């Protein structure tokens, strides 16, 4: 059974940092793109960041570019999201996800429907 489990969420003041982690089990995702999405209260789930299978290419939403960094460790089957200079508008439940097919191009990695596996989410709250 495939599982993605996020950790590292919490409450932080504006300007602070958090590092989210996602551990995968039940399957090796070394050939799959991985991504982070987020959903704020009353809003739709939105793309935040993604990384290709090798870790050599990344893509970010404009709202997080320059503040968030996605990385992965294919040996440990994990993906991370380093979030710096956090803002109250970053408050959301953050989900990690793995693409439904291996080797997908970067161009599709911002699309939630391309992802076949999802974690349960971790809450990030940024106070002003």
XYZ file of N, CA, C and O in Angstrom, residues 31-119:
356
model
N 11.714 7.472 -9.863
C 11.507 7.840 -11.265
C 10.281 8.718 -11.459
O 9.886 9.002 -12.587
N 9.698 9.192 -10.356
C 8.475 9.983 -10.419
C 8.717 11.427 -9.998
O 9.478 11.683 -9.056
N 8.036 12.345 -10.677
C 8.027 13.710 -10.198
C 7.242 13.801 -8.894
O 6.298 13.044 -8.664
N 7.649 14.724 -8.043
C 7.005 14.937 -6.751
C 6.637 16.410 -6.614
O 7.345 17.284 -7.140
N 5.565 16.667 -5.910
C 5.122 18.053 -5.783
C 4.529 18.356 -4.425
O 4.236 17.452 -3.631
N 4.389 19.643 -4.179
C 3.693 20.152 -2.988
C 2.554 21.048 -3.457
O 2.741 21.919 -4.321
N 1.391 20.827 -2.882
C 0.221 21.658 -3.122
C -0.258 22.192 -1.770
O 0.132 21.675 -0.727
N -1.105 23.192 -1.817
C -1.643 23.718 -0.567
C -3.089 24.153 -0.760
O -3.500 24.486 -1.864
N -3.821 24.122 0.345
C -5.220 24.523 0.306
C -5.536 25.356 1.528
O -5.454 24.865 2.661
N -5.879 26.611 1.282
C -6.257 27.518 2.352
C -7.755 27.387 2.606
O -8.505 26.945 1.730
N -8.212 27.775 3.789
C -9.638 27.673 4.112
C -10.497 28.420 3.090
O -10.229 29.579 2.770
N -11.508 27.732 2.577
C -12.419 28.363 1.642
C -11.893 28.526 0.232
O -12.551 29.129 -0.612
N -10.699 27.983 -0.014
C -10.094 28.122 -1.349
C -9.812 26.749 -1.948
O -9.771 25.740 -1.252
N -9.588 26.737 -3.255
C -9.253 25.495 -3.921
C -7.784 25.139 -3.683
O -6.958 25.998 -3.384
N -7.493 23.860 -3.843
C -6.110 23.418 -3.731
C -5.295 24.041 -4.863
O -5.728 24.079 -6.014
N -4.102 24.529 -4.524
C -3.264 25.164 -5.521
C -1.854 24.597 -5.503
O -1.370 24.127 -4.474
N -1.225 24.673 -6.642
C 0.143 24.203 -6.794
C 1.110 25.130 -6.073
O 0.946 26.355 -6.083
N 2.144 24.535 -5.446
C 3.182 25.338 -4.803
C 4.556 25.090 -5.445
O 5.236 26.035 -5.834
N 4.961 23.818 -5.536
C 6.294 23.513 -6.047
C 6.348 22.068 -6.524
O 5.578 21.229 -6.049
N 7.246 21.796 -7.457
C 7.426 20.430 -7.946
C 8.874 20.209 -8.335
O 9.602 21.167 -8.649
N 9.260 18.938 -8.340
C 10.635 18.571 -8.660
C 10.599 17.317 -9.522
O 9.792 16.411 -9.288
N 11.463 17.268 -10.516
C 11.437 16.097 -11.398
C 12.135 14.917 -10.736
O 12.667 15.018 -9.613
N 12.134 13.777 -11.397
C 12.583 12.532 -10.786
C 14.040 12.591 -10.326
O 14.407 12.026 -9.301
N 14.883 13.308 -11.058
C 16.311 13.339 -10.708
C 16.646 14.434 -9.711
O 17.735 14.431 -9.130
N 15.737 15.376 -9.534
C 16.019 16.528 -8.691
C 16.705 17.649 -9.443
O 17.000 18.690 -8.868
N 16.921 17.457 -10.735
C 17.638 18.446 -11.514
C 16.793 19.605 -12.006
O 17.337 20.620 -12.441
N 15.492 19.456 -11.952
C 14.588 20.512 -12.410
C 13.488 20.745 -11.402
O 12.931 19.791 -10.846
N 13.182 22.012 -11.181
C 12.130 22.386 -10.248
C 11.246 23.468 -10.886
O 11.659 24.159 -11.825
N 10.050 23.580 -10.355
C 9.135 24.635 -10.797
C 8.367 25.117 -9.582
O 8.049 24.311 -8.679
N 8.097 26.420 -9.539
C 7.432 27.014 -8.382
C 6.281 27.903 -8.834
O 6.321 28.520 -9.904
N 5.279 27.994 -7.976
C 4.240 28.994 -8.183
C 4.858 30.371 -7.967
O 5.776 30.534 -7.157
N 4.357 31.359 -8.680
C 4.892 32.711 -8.539
C 4.799 33.207 -7.100
O 5.666 33.958 -6.640
N 3.758 32.775 -6.396
C 3.525 33.259 -5.035
C 4.584 32.778 -4.039
O 4.720 33.369 -2.969
N 5.320 31.725 -4.374
C 6.316 31.191 -3.436
C 7.738 31.271 -3.988
O 8.701 30.991 -3.259
N 7.870 31.651 -5.238
C 9.188 31.683 -5.880
C 10.133 32.603 -5.119
O 9.762 33.717 -4.736
N 11.339 32.116 -4.876
C 12.331 32.894 -4.151
C 12.265 32.725 -2.646
O 13.178 33.135 -1.932
N 11.184 32.126 -2.144
C 11.031 31.911 -0.705
C 11.016 30.427 -0.341
O 11.468 30.052 0.738
N 10.480 29.598 -1.226
C 10.385 28.160 -0.979
C 11.398 27.421 -1.843
O 11.686 27.822 -2.970
N 11.891 26.300 -1.294
C 12.801 25.442 -2.044
C 12.393 23.996 -1.867
O 12.273 23.510 -0.738
N 12.170 23.314 -2.980
C 11.828 21.898 -2.944
C 13.072 21.075 -3.218
O 13.922 21.468 -4.026
N 13.188 19.953 -2.522
C 14.322 19.055 -2.734
C 13.853 17.623 -2.490
O 12.778 17.401 -1.922
N 14.649 16.671 -2.917
C 14.277 15.275 -2.736
C 15.506 14.432 -2.458
O 16.632 14.796 -2.829
N 15.262 13.288 -1.829
C 16.319 12.314 -1.551
C 15.801 10.969 -2.037
O 14.946 10.355 -1.385
N 16.287 10.532 -3.179
C 15.772 9.293 -3.772
C 16.220 8.049 -3.020
O 15.616 6.986 -3.170
N 17.256 8.160 -2.247
C 17.683 7.011 -1.429
C 16.705 6.809 -0.271
O 16.303 5.687 0.035
N 16.317 7.915 0.339
C 15.408 7.846 1.483
C 13.936 7.904 1.069
O 13.055 7.767 1.914
N 13.689 8.122 -0.224
C 12.310 8.188 -0.732
C 11.535 9.317 -0.058
O 10.388 9.131 0.395
N 12.169 10.478 0.027
C 11.557 11.621 0.695
C 11.616 12.865 -0.193
O 12.441 12.958 -1.109
N 10.731 13.801 0.102
C 10.734 15.103 -0.547
C 10.527 16.154 0.536
O 9.826 15.903 1.529
N 11.161 17.299 0.370
C 11.122 18.340 1.380
C 10.717 19.668 0.761
O 10.913 19.901 -0.436
N 10.169 20.540 1.603
C 9.850 21.892 1.174
C 10.355 22.842 2.256
O 9.793 22.891 3.357
N 11.418 23.548 1.946
C 11.947 24.566 2.844
C 11.212 25.870 2.562
O 11.250 26.363 1.432
N 10.563 26.396 3.578
C 9.756 27.606 3.424
C 10.348 28.711 4.280
O 10.396 28.598 5.510
N 10.817 29.752 3.633
C 11.405 30.905 4.318
C 10.557 32.145 4.093
O 9.712 32.182 3.192
N 10.795 33.151 4.906
C 10.076 34.435 4.779
C 8.574 34.199 4.677
O 7.898 34.762 3.804
N 8.068 33.403 5.569
C 6.654 33.030 5.507
C 5.752 34.222 5.748
O 6.071 35.141 6.524
N 4.600 34.201 5.072
C 3.613 35.268 5.156
C 2.293 34.683 5.655
O 2.035 33.484 5.466
N 1.442 35.506 6.243
C 0.128 34.985 6.677
C -0.645 34.317 5.542
O -1.369 33.339 5.781
N -0.474 34.787 4.329
C -1.192 34.193 3.194
C -0.645 32.820 2.801
O -1.220 32.152 1.939
N 0.435 32.394 3.421
C 0.923 31.030 3.207
C 0.192 30.022 4.088
O 0.404 28.808 3.960
N -0.655 30.504 4.982
C -1.413 29.616 5.849
C -2.299 28.693 5.024
O -3.094 29.157 4.200
N -2.140 27.389 5.236
C -2.871 26.400 4.449
C -2.525 25.011 4.960
O -1.589 24.836 5.741
N -3.277 24.038 4.483
C -2.871 22.646 4.631
C -1.999 22.320 3.428
O -2.391 22.569 2.284
N -0.816 21.780 3.695
C 0.140 21.469 2.644
C 0.139 19.965 2.392
O 0.246 19.169 3.345
N 0.052 19.611 1.112
C -0.004 18.216 0.702
C 1.188 17.878 -0.185
O 1.505 18.639 -1.111
N 1.815 16.745 0.075
C 2.791 16.265 -0.887
C 2.097 15.266 -1.810
O 1.083 14.652 -1.450
N 2.631 15.136 -3.011
C 2.010 14.276 -4.001
C 3.065 13.697 -4.924
O 4.105 14.326 -5.167
N 2.778 12.523 -5.455
C 3.648 11.878 -6.431
C 2.863 11.692 -7.719
O 1.669 11.362 -7.700
N 3.527 11.911 -8.834
C 2.841 11.821 -10.107
C 2.356 10.400 -10.371
O 2.893 9.438 -9.856
N 1.327 10.304 -11.209
C 0.737 9.008 -11.498
C 1.576 8.150 -12.425
O 1.423 6.927 -12.450
N 2.469 8.784 -13.179
C 3.314 8.048 -14.112
C 4.752 8.497 -13.931
O 5.014 9.658 -13.615
N 5.713 7.594 -14.160
C 7.116 7.991 -14.058
C 7.556 8.835 -15.251
O 6.956 8.749 -16.323
N 8.574 9.644 -15.036
C 9.222 10.358 -16.122
C 8.404 11.424 -16.815
O 8.663 11.751 -17.971
N 7.430 11.996 -16.131
C 6.596 13.029 -16.751
C 7.396 14.323 -16.941
O 8.265 14.653 -16.132
N 7.093 15.087 -17.987
C 7.813 16.342 -18.219
C 7.417 17.417 -17.217
O 6.335 17.369 -16.632
N 8.296 18.396 -17.063
C 8.038 19.472 -16.109
C 6.765 20.225 -16.442
O 6.107 20.748 -15.559
N 6.418 20.275 -17.701
C 5.282 21.079 -18.130
C 3.944 20.666 -17.546
O 3.012 21.466 -17.518
N 3.854 19.416 -17.080
C 2.577 18.949 -16.530
C 2.593 18.901 -15.016
O 1.580 18.569 -14.401
N 3.694 19.243 -14.406
C 3.843 19.007 -12.973
C 3.145 20.041 -12.111
O 3.134 19.921 -10.895
N 2.556 21.060 -12.705
C 1.772 22.014 -11.931
C 0.299 21.608 -11.853
O -0.473 22.264 -11.170
N -0.069 20.541 -12.524
C -1.471 20.141 -12.642
C -1.797 19.067 -11.609
O -1.267 17.961 -11.668
N -2.697 19.343 -10.700
C -3.024 18.408 -9.631
C -3.524 17.074 -10.183
O -3.248 16.021 -9.613
N -4.259 17.098 -11.289
C -4.845 15.856 -11.803
C -3.810 14.900 -12.380
O -4.106 13.740 -12.656
N -2.569 15.378 -12.566
C -1.510 14.505 -13.052
C -0.890 13.668 -11.930
O -0.111 12.769 -12.198
N -1.236 13.980 -10.706
C -0.665 13.293 -9.558
C -1.568 12.130 -9.142
O -2.770 12.298 -9.006
N -0.951 10.984 -8.905
C -1.724 9.802 -8.585
C -1.718 9.417 -7.122
O -2.514 8.575 -6.696
N -0.843 10.028 -6.350
C -0.698 9.653 -4.944
C -0.599 10.925 -4.102
O 0.157 11.841 -4.451
N -1.322 10.934 -3.000
C -1.401 12.126 -2.150
C -1.224 11.756 -0.682
O -1.667 10.687 -0.237
N -0.590 12.677 0.046
C -0.528 12.532 1.489
C -1.784 13.100 2.132
O -2.670 13.628 1.459
